[in-house]
Amino acid sequence: MIDMELDVPVPKQEDLAGIADLGKMQQRLTADVASIENELALKKEALRQVVEVSLPETMLALGLTSFLLSDGTKLQIKTFYRGSIPKAREKEAFDWLKGNGHGDLIKNEFKCSFGKGEEERATSLSEILTTSDIDYEQKKAVHPSTLKAFVKEQLERGKSMPLDILGVYVGQKAEIRRPV
C-alpha cells in the first residue's frame, strides 16, 4: 500500500510492469536453479555408482586393480574409508574404543555460558566445574578424519573392528590419473 502523505511520486504503469516482469523472472530462475540442482544431484549419484560400484566390481572380477586407457589415462582401484560414529551407537562405540585401548581417540568438549560480570567464574572454571551450579554441556566425539585414519591403520594391520558400531564403511573406488 502506498502512503500518499509521504510525498512519494505515484508509480507509473511501465514501472509497475517492470516490477511484475522482474518478479516473473525471479520465479523462472528459481525454478531453473532447482531443476539444475536436481539434475546435478542425479549426475553425482550416477558418478558415485560408476566410481564406487560398477568400475571396481568389474575390474576386480577380472582380477585387475589398474587399467590403462588408450589415451594414457590410468584407472586404479583404491580402498576408501568413510564414516562417523552414529549418535544412537555412541555409548557402544565409546565403550568398545575404551575397552580396546583406544579411548584417547574420544575428545571431550564442554560448553558453558557466562553472563555479564562473570569473568571470575569463567577463569576459575577448571577448578569448580564439577562442584558448582554452572550450567554446561558435555559432548564426546571422535572426529571423522581421526576415525577414518584409525580404522584404516587397524584394518591394514589385520585387526578386526566393529565397523557397524563405529559407523564406518569400507569400499573400493576407481581413481583416474591422467597422463602428464
PDB file of N, CA, C and O in Angstrom, residues 84-99 102-103 105-109 138-144 147 162-168:
ATOM      1  N   SER A  84      31.270 -41.933  10.411  1.00  0.00           N
ATOM      2  CA  SER A  84      31.322 -41.261  11.702  1.00  0.00           C
ATOM      3  C   SER A  84      30.427 -42.063  12.637  1.00  0.00           C
ATOM      4  O   SER A  84      29.479 -42.714  12.211  1.00  0.00           O
ATOM      5  N   ILE A  85      30.740 -41.987  13.898  1.00  0.00           N
ATOM      6  CA  ILE A  85      30.010 -42.778  14.886  1.00  0.00           C
ATOM      7  C   ILE A  85      28.564 -42.286  14.943  1.00  0.00           C
ATOM      8  O   ILE A  85      28.314 -41.103  15.166  1.00  0.00           O
ATOM      9  N   PRO A  86      27.598 -43.197  14.744  1.00  0.00           N
ATOM     10  CA  PRO A  86      26.186 -42.796  14.801  1.00  0.00           C
ATOM     11  C   PRO A  86      25.793 -42.399  16.227  1.00  0.00           C
ATOM     12  O   PRO A  86      26.222 -43.019  17.194  1.00  0.00           O
ATOM     13  N   LYS A  87      25.004 -41.354  16.363  1.00  0.00           N
ATOM     14  CA  LYS A  87      24.547 -40.878  17.682  1.00  0.00           C
ATOM     15  C   LYS A  87      23.930 -42.022  18.494  1.00  0.00           C
ATOM     16  O   LYS A  87      24.175 -42.151  19.691  1.00  0.00           O
ATOM     17  N   ALA A  88      23.133 -42.839  17.842  1.00  0.00           N
ATOM     18  CA  ALA A  88      22.429 -43.917  18.532  1.00  0.00           C
ATOM     19  C   ALA A  88      23.385 -44.992  19.068  1.00  0.00           C
ATOM     20  O   ALA A  88      23.005 -45.759  19.952  1.00  0.00           O
ATOM     21  N   ARG A  89      24.624 -45.034  18.561  1.00  0.00           N
ATOM     22  CA  ARG A  89      25.568 -46.073  18.977  1.00  0.00           C
ATOM     23  C   ARG A  89      26.801 -45.503  19.661  1.00  0.00           C
ATOM     24  O   ARG A  89      27.789 -46.204  19.833  1.00  0.00           O
ATOM     25  N   GLU A  90      26.736 -44.207  20.054  1.00  0.00           N
ATOM     26  CA  GLU A  90      27.898 -43.572  20.667  1.00  0.00           C
ATOM     27  C   GLU A  90      28.390 -44.319  21.900  1.00  0.00           C
ATOM     28  O   GLU A  90      29.583 -44.590  22.025  1.00  0.00           O
ATOM     29  N   LYS A  91      27.509 -44.643  22.828  1.00  0.00           N
ATOM     30  CA  LYS A  91      27.930 -45.311  24.054  1.00  0.00           C
ATOM     31  C   LYS A  91      28.620 -46.629  23.728  1.00  0.00           C
ATOM     32  O   LYS A  91      29.699 -46.924  24.260  1.00  0.00           O
ATOM     33  N   GLU A  92      28.015 -47.401  22.878  1.00  0.00           N
ATOM     34  CA  GLU A  92      28.571 -48.697  22.485  1.00  0.00           C
ATOM     35  C   GLU A  92      29.946 -48.522  21.817  1.00  0.00           C
ATOM     36  O   GLU A  92      30.895 -49.246  22.118  1.00  0.00           O
ATOM     37  N   ALA A  93      30.056 -47.535  20.929  1.00  0.00           N
ATOM     38  CA  ALA A  93      31.323 -47.283  20.233  1.00  0.00           C
ATOM     39  C   ALA A  93      32.391 -46.792  21.203  1.00  0.00           C
ATOM     40  O   ALA A  93      33.537 -47.265  21.166  1.00  0.00           O
ATOM     41  N   PHE A  94      32.028 -45.853  22.087  1.00  0.00           N
ATOM     42  CA  PHE A  94      32.992 -45.339  23.057  1.00  0.00           C
ATOM     43  C   PHE A  94      33.443 -46.456  23.998  1.00  0.00           C
ATOM     44  O   PHE A  94      34.623 -46.560  24.333  1.00  0.00           O
ATOM     45  N   ASP A  95      32.504 -47.307  24.427  1.00  0.00           N
ATOM     46  CA  ASP A  95      32.871 -48.434  25.296  1.00  0.00           C
ATOM     47  C   ASP A  95      33.844 -49.361  24.575  1.00  0.00           C
ATOM     48  O   ASP A  95      34.809 -49.839  25.174  1.00  0.00           O
ATOM     49  N   TRP A  96      33.598 -49.624  23.296  1.00  0.00           N
ATOM     50  CA  TRP A  96      34.497 -50.508  22.537  1.00  0.00           C
ATOM     51  C   TRP A  96      35.883 -49.866  22.419  1.00  0.00           C
ATOM     52  O   TRP A  96      36.900 -50.538  22.633  1.00  0.00           O
ATOM     53  N   LEU A  97      35.923 -48.586  22.078  1.00  0.00           N
ATOM     54  CA  LEU A  97      37.217 -47.903  21.939  1.00  0.00           C
ATOM     55  C   LEU A  97      37.985 -47.937  23.263  1.00  0.00           C
ATOM     56  O   LEU A  97      39.172 -48.272  23.290  1.00  0.00           O
ATOM     57  N   LYS A  98      37.319 -47.587  24.370  1.00  0.00           N
ATOM     58  CA  LYS A  98      37.977 -47.599  25.687  1.00  0.00           C
ATOM     59  C   LYS A  98      38.427 -49.011  26.056  1.00  0.00           C
ATOM     60  O   LYS A  98      39.550 -49.208  26.529  1.00  0.00           O
ATOM     61  N   GLY A  99      37.554 -49.979  25.843  1.00  0.00           N
ATOM     62  CA  GLY A  99      37.854 -51.366  26.201  1.00  0.00           C
ATOM     63  C   GLY A  99      38.978 -51.982  25.391  1.00  0.00           C
ATOM     64  O   GLY A  99      39.560 -52.990  25.794  1.00  0.00           O
ATOM     65  N   HIS A 102      41.782 -47.663  23.021  1.00  0.00           N
ATOM     66  CA  HIS A 102      41.780 -46.542  22.078  1.00  0.00           C
ATOM     67  C   HIS A 102      40.919 -45.378  22.573  1.00  0.00           C
ATOM     68  O   HIS A 102      40.448 -44.556  21.787  1.00  0.00           O
ATOM     69  N   GLY A 103      40.726 -45.285  23.875  1.00  0.00           N
ATOM     70  CA  GLY A 103      39.918 -44.226  24.453  1.00  0.00           C
ATOM     71  C   GLY A 103      40.456 -42.838  24.194  1.00  0.00           C
ATOM     72  O   GLY A 103      39.713 -41.850  24.241  1.00  0.00           O
ATOM     73  N   LEU A 105      41.144 -41.564  21.519  1.00  0.00           N
ATOM     74  CA  LEU A 105      40.547 -41.003  20.298  1.00  0.00           C
ATOM     75  C   LEU A 105      39.316 -40.154  20.619  1.00  0.00           C
ATOM     76  O   LEU A 105      38.921 -39.299  19.832  1.00  0.00           O
ATOM     77  N   ILE A 106      38.730 -40.394  21.774  1.00  0.00           N
ATOM     78  CA  ILE A 106      37.499 -39.688  22.165  1.00  0.00           C
ATOM     79  C   ILE A 106      37.876 -38.330  22.741  1.00  0.00           C
ATOM     80  O   ILE A 106      38.663 -38.235  23.670  1.00  0.00           O
ATOM     81  N   LYS A 107      37.320 -37.294  22.178  1.00  0.00           N
ATOM     82  CA  LYS A 107      37.554 -35.929  22.641  1.00  0.00           C
ATOM     83  C   LYS A 107      36.364 -35.480  23.476  1.00  0.00           C
ATOM     84  O   LYS A 107      35.217 -35.776  23.153  1.00  0.00           O
ATOM     85  N   ASN A 108      36.651 -34.771  24.542  1.00  0.00           N
ATOM     86  CA  ASN A 108      35.609 -34.215  25.408  1.00  0.00           C
ATOM     87  C   ASN A 108      35.540 -32.714  25.188  1.00  0.00           C
ATOM     88  O   ASN A 108      36.559 -32.028  25.233  1.00  0.00           O
ATOM     89  N   GLU A 109      34.343 -32.218  24.968  1.00  0.00           N
ATOM     90  CA  GLU A 109      34.153 -30.785  24.788  1.00  0.00           C
ATOM     91  C   GLU A 109      33.097 -30.329  25.782  1.00  0.00           C
ATOM     92  O   GLU A 109      32.031 -30.928  25.885  1.00  0.00           O
ATOM     93  N   GLN A 138      28.291 -31.258  27.945  1.00  0.00           N
ATOM     94  CA  GLN A 138      29.475 -32.027  27.610  1.00  0.00           C
ATOM     95  C   GLN A 138      29.192 -32.804  26.347  1.00  0.00           C
ATOM     96  O   GLN A 138      28.127 -33.389  26.200  1.00  0.00           O
ATOM     97  N   LYS A 139      30.132 -32.775  25.461  1.00  0.00           N
ATOM     98  CA  LYS A 139      29.992 -33.515  24.209  1.00  0.00           C
ATOM     99  C   LYS A 139      31.228 -34.379  24.036  1.00  0.00           C
ATOM    100  O   LYS A 139      32.353 -33.894  24.150  1.00  0.00           O
ATOM    101  N   LYS A 140      30.998 -35.646  23.775  1.00  0.00           N
ATOM    102  CA  LYS A 140      32.094 -36.556  23.486  1.00  0.00           C
ATOM    103  C   LYS A 140      31.986 -36.918  22.017  1.00  0.00           C
ATOM    104  O   LYS A 140      30.893 -37.146  21.507  1.00  0.00           O
ATOM    105  N   ALA A 141      33.126 -36.969  21.349  1.00  0.00           N
ATOM    106  CA  ALA A 141      33.103 -37.283  19.924  1.00  0.00           C
ATOM    107  C   ALA A 141      34.464 -37.757  19.469  1.00  0.00           C
ATOM    108  O   ALA A 141      35.483 -37.484  20.105  1.00  0.00           O
ATOM    109  N   VAL A 142      34.452 -38.473  18.359  1.00  0.00           N
ATOM    110  CA  VAL A 142      35.677 -38.822  17.654  1.00  0.00           C
ATOM    111  C   VAL A 142      35.544 -38.163  16.294  1.00  0.00           C
ATOM    112  O   VAL A 142      34.572 -38.412  15.566  1.00  0.00           O
ATOM    113  N   HIS A 143      36.492 -37.296  15.957  1.00  0.00           N
ATOM    114  CA  HIS A 143      36.433 -36.589  14.677  1.00  0.00           C
ATOM    115  C   HIS A 143      36.440 -37.608  13.535  1.00  0.00           C
ATOM    116  O   HIS A 143      37.203 -38.580  13.570  1.00  0.00           O
ATOM    117  N   PRO A 144      35.601 -37.417  12.507  1.00  0.00           N
ATOM    118  CA  PRO A 144      35.545 -38.372  11.400  1.00  0.00           C
ATOM    119  C   PRO A 144      36.900 -38.644  10.734  1.00  0.00           C
ATOM    120  O   PRO A 144      37.187 -39.783  10.348  1.00  0.00           O
ATOM    121  N   LEU A 147      38.799 -40.929  13.054  1.00  0.00           N
ATOM    122  CA  LEU A 147      38.200 -42.259  12.979  1.00  0.00           C
ATOM    123  C   LEU A 147      38.632 -42.968  11.697  1.00  0.00           C
ATOM    124  O   LEU A 147      39.016 -44.143  11.725  1.00  0.00           O
ATOM    125  N   PRO A 162      34.528 -53.536  14.922  1.00  0.00           N
ATOM    126  CA  PRO A 162      33.069 -53.493  14.728  1.00  0.00           C
ATOM    127  C   PRO A 162      32.689 -52.275  13.869  1.00  0.00           C
ATOM    128  O   PRO A 162      32.293 -51.242  14.387  1.00  0.00           O
ATOM    129  N   LEU A 163      32.834 -52.411  12.576  1.00  0.00           N
ATOM    130  CA  LEU A 163      32.605 -51.279  11.664  1.00  0.00           C
ATOM    131  C   LEU A 163      31.189 -50.715  11.785  1.00  0.00           C
ATOM    132  O   LEU A 163      31.000 -49.502  11.674  1.00  0.00           O
ATOM    133  N   ASP A 164      30.217 -51.585  12.022  1.00  0.00           N
ATOM    134  CA  ASP A 164      28.838 -51.102  12.154  1.00  0.00           C
ATOM    135  C   ASP A 164      28.666 -50.224  13.392  1.00  0.00           C
ATOM    136  O   ASP A 164      28.031 -49.184  13.337  1.00  0.00           O
ATOM    137  N   ILE A 165      29.266 -50.622  14.499  1.00  0.00           N
ATOM    138  CA  ILE A 165      29.180 -49.823  15.727  1.00  0.00           C
ATOM    139  C   ILE A 165      29.897 -48.493  15.546  1.00  0.00           C
ATOM    140  O   ILE A 165      29.431 -47.453  15.999  1.00  0.00           O
ATOM    141  N   LEU A 166      31.038 -48.529  14.868  1.00  0.00           N
ATOM    142  CA  LEU A 166      31.828 -47.311  14.653  1.00  0.00           C
ATOM    143  C   LEU A 166      31.279 -46.452  13.511  1.00  0.00           C
ATOM    144  O   LEU A 166      31.743 -45.335  13.307  1.00  0.00           O
ATOM    145  N   GLY A 167      30.309 -46.974  12.777  1.00  0.00           N
ATOM    146  CA  GLY A 167      29.699 -46.205  11.690  1.00  0.00           C
ATOM    147  C   GLY A 167      30.627 -46.021  10.505  1.00  0.00           C
ATOM    148  O   GLY A 167      30.564 -44.997   9.831  1.00  0.00           O
ATOM    149  N   VAL A 168      31.475 -47.002  10.251  1.00  0.00           N
ATOM    150  CA  VAL A 168      32.472 -46.892   9.186  1.00  0.00           C
ATOM    151  C   VAL A 168      32.089 -47.797   8.020  1.00  0.00           C
ATOM    152  O   VAL A 168      31.678 -48.936   8.204  1.00  0.00           O
TER     153      VAL A 168
END
